[in-house]
PDB file of C-alpha atoms in Angstrom:
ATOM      1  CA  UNK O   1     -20.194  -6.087   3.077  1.00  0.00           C
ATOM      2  CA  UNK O   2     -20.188  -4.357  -0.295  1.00  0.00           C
ATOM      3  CA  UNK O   3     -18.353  -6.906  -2.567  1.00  0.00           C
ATOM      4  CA  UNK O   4     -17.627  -4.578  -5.046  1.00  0.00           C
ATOM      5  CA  UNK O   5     -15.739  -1.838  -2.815  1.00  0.00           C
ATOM      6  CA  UNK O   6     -13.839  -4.679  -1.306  1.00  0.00           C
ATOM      7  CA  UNK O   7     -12.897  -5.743  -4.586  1.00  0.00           C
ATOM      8  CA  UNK O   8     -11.757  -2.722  -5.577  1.00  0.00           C
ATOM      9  CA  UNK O   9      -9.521  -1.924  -3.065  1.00  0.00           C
ATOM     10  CA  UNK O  10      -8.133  -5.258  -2.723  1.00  0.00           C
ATOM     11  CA  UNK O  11      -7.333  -4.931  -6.025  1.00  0.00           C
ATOM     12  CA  UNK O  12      -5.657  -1.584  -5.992  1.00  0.00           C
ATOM     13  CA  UNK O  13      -3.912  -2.545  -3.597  1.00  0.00           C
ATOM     14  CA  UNK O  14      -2.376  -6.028  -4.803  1.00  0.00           C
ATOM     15  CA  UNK O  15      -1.367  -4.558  -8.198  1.00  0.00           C
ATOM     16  CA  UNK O  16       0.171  -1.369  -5.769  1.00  0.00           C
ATOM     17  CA  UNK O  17       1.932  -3.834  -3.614  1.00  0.00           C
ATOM     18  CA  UNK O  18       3.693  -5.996  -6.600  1.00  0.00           C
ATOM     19  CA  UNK O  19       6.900  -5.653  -6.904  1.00  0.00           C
ATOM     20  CA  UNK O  20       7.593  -2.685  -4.610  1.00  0.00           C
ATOM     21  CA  UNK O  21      10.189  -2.365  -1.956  1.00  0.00           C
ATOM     22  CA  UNK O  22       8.306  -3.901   0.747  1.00  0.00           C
ATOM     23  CA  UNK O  23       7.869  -7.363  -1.462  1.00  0.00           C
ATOM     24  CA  UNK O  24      11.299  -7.021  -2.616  1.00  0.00           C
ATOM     25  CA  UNK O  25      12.655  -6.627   1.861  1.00  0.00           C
ATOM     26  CA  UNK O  26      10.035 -10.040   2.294  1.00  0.00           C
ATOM     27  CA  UNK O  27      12.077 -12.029  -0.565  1.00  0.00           C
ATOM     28  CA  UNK O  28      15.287 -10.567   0.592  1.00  0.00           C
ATOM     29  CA  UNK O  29      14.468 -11.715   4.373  1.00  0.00           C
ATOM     30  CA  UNK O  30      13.022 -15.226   2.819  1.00  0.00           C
ATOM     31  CA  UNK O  31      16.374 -16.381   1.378  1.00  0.00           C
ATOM     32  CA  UNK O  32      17.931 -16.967   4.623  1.00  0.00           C
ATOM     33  CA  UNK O  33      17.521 -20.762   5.200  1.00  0.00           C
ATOM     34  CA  UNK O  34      17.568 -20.165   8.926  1.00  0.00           C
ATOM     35  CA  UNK O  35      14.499 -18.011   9.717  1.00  0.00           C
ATOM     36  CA  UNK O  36      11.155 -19.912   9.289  1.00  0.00           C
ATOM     37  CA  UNK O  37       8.995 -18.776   6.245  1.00  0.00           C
ATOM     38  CA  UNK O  38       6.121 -18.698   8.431  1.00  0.00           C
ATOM     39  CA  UNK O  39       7.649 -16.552  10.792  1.00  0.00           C
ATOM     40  CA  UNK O  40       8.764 -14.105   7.820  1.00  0.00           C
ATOM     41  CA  UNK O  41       5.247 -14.483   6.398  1.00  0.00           C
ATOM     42  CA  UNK O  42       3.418 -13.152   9.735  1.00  0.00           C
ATOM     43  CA  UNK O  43       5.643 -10.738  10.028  1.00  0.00           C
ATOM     44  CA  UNK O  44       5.419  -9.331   6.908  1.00  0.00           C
ATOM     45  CA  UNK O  45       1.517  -9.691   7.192  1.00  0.00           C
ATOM     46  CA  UNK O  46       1.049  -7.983  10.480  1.00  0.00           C
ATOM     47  CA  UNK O  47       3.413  -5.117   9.412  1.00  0.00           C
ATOM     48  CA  UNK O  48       1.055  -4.501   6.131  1.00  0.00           C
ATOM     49  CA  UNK O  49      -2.229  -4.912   8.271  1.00  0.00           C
ATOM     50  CA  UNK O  50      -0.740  -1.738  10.883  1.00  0.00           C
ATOM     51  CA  UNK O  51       0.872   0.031   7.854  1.00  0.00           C
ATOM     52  CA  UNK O  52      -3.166   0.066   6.109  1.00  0.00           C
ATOM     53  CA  UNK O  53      -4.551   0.843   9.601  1.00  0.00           C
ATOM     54  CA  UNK O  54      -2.442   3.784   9.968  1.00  0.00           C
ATOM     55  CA  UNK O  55      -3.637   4.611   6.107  1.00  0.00           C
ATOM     56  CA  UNK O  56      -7.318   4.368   7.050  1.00  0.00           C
ATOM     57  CA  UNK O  57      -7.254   5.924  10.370  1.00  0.00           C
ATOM     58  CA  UNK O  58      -5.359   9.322   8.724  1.00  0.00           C
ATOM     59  CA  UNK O  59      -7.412   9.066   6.138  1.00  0.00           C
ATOM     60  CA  UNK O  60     -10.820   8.884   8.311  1.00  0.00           C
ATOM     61  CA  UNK O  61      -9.052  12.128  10.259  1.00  0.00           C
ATOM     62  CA  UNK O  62      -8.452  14.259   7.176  1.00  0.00           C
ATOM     63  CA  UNK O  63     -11.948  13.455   5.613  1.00  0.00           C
ATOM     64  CA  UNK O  64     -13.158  15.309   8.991  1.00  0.00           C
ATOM     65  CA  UNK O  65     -11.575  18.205   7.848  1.00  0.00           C
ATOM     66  CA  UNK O  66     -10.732  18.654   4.434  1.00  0.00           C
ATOM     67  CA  UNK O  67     -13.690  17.888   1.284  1.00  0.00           C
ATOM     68  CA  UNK O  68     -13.294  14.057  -0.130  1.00  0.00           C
ATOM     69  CA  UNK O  69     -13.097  16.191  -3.357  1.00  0.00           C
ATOM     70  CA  UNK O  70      -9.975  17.735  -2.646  1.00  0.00           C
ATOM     71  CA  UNK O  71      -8.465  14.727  -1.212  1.00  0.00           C
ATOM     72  CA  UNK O  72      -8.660  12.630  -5.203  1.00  0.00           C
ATOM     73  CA  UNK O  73      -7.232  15.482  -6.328  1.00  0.00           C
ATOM     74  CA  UNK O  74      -4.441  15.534  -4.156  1.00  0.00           C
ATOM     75  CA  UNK O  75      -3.947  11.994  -4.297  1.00  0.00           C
ATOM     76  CA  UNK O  76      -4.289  12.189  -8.152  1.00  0.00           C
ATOM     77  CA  UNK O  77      -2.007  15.075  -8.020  1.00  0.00           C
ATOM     78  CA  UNK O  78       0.392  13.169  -6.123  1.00  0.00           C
ATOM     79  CA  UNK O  79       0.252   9.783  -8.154  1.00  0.00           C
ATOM     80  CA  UNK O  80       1.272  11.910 -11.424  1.00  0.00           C
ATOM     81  CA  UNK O  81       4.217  13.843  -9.083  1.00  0.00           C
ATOM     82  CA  UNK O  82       5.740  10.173  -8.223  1.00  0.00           C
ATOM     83  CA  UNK O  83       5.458   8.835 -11.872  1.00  0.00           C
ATOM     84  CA  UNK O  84       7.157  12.226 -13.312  1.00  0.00           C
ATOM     85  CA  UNK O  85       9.639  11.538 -10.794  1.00  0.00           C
ATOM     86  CA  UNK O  86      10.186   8.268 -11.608  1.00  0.00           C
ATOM     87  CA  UNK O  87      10.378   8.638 -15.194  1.00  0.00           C
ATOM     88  CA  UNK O  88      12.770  11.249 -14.761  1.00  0.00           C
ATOM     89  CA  UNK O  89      15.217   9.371 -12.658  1.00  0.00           C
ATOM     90  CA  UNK O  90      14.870   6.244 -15.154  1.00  0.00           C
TER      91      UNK O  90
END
């Protein structure tokens, strides 16, 4: 295993995952006393495990067909489109 890829996208991904809406939904479902933490926990897990499998099995089909190049791009393109956005709507 290459340390430093895994790194990286752990990483990237933590710092991506802080504070969005799907932490906010887990701390939201974790202040009902009645459902188990554990059971909220799992859950939570197991959806984020199938959400990055879906995320690495499209993006293992679109490598096939479009140049890595042009996918950065687009992602970069699309990173700067959803801060714009969000600044405007602040």
């Amino acid at each position: 295993m290459d340390w430093k890829i895994f790194l990286t996208i752990f990483g990237t991904v933590l710092i991506a995952e802080l504070g969005d809406k799907t932490q906010l939904a887990t701390m939201l479902f974790a202040t009902d006393q009645h459902t188990s933490k554990w059971q909220i926990f799992f859950a939570a897990s197991a959806a984020l495990v199938v959400a990055s499998a879906i995320g690495v099995l499209a993006g293992a089909l679109l490598s096939q067909y479009i140049n890595e190049k042009y996918l950065h791009y687009a992602a970069g393109i699309g990173f700067i489109v959803i801060g714009i956005w969000t600044l405007w709507r602040a």
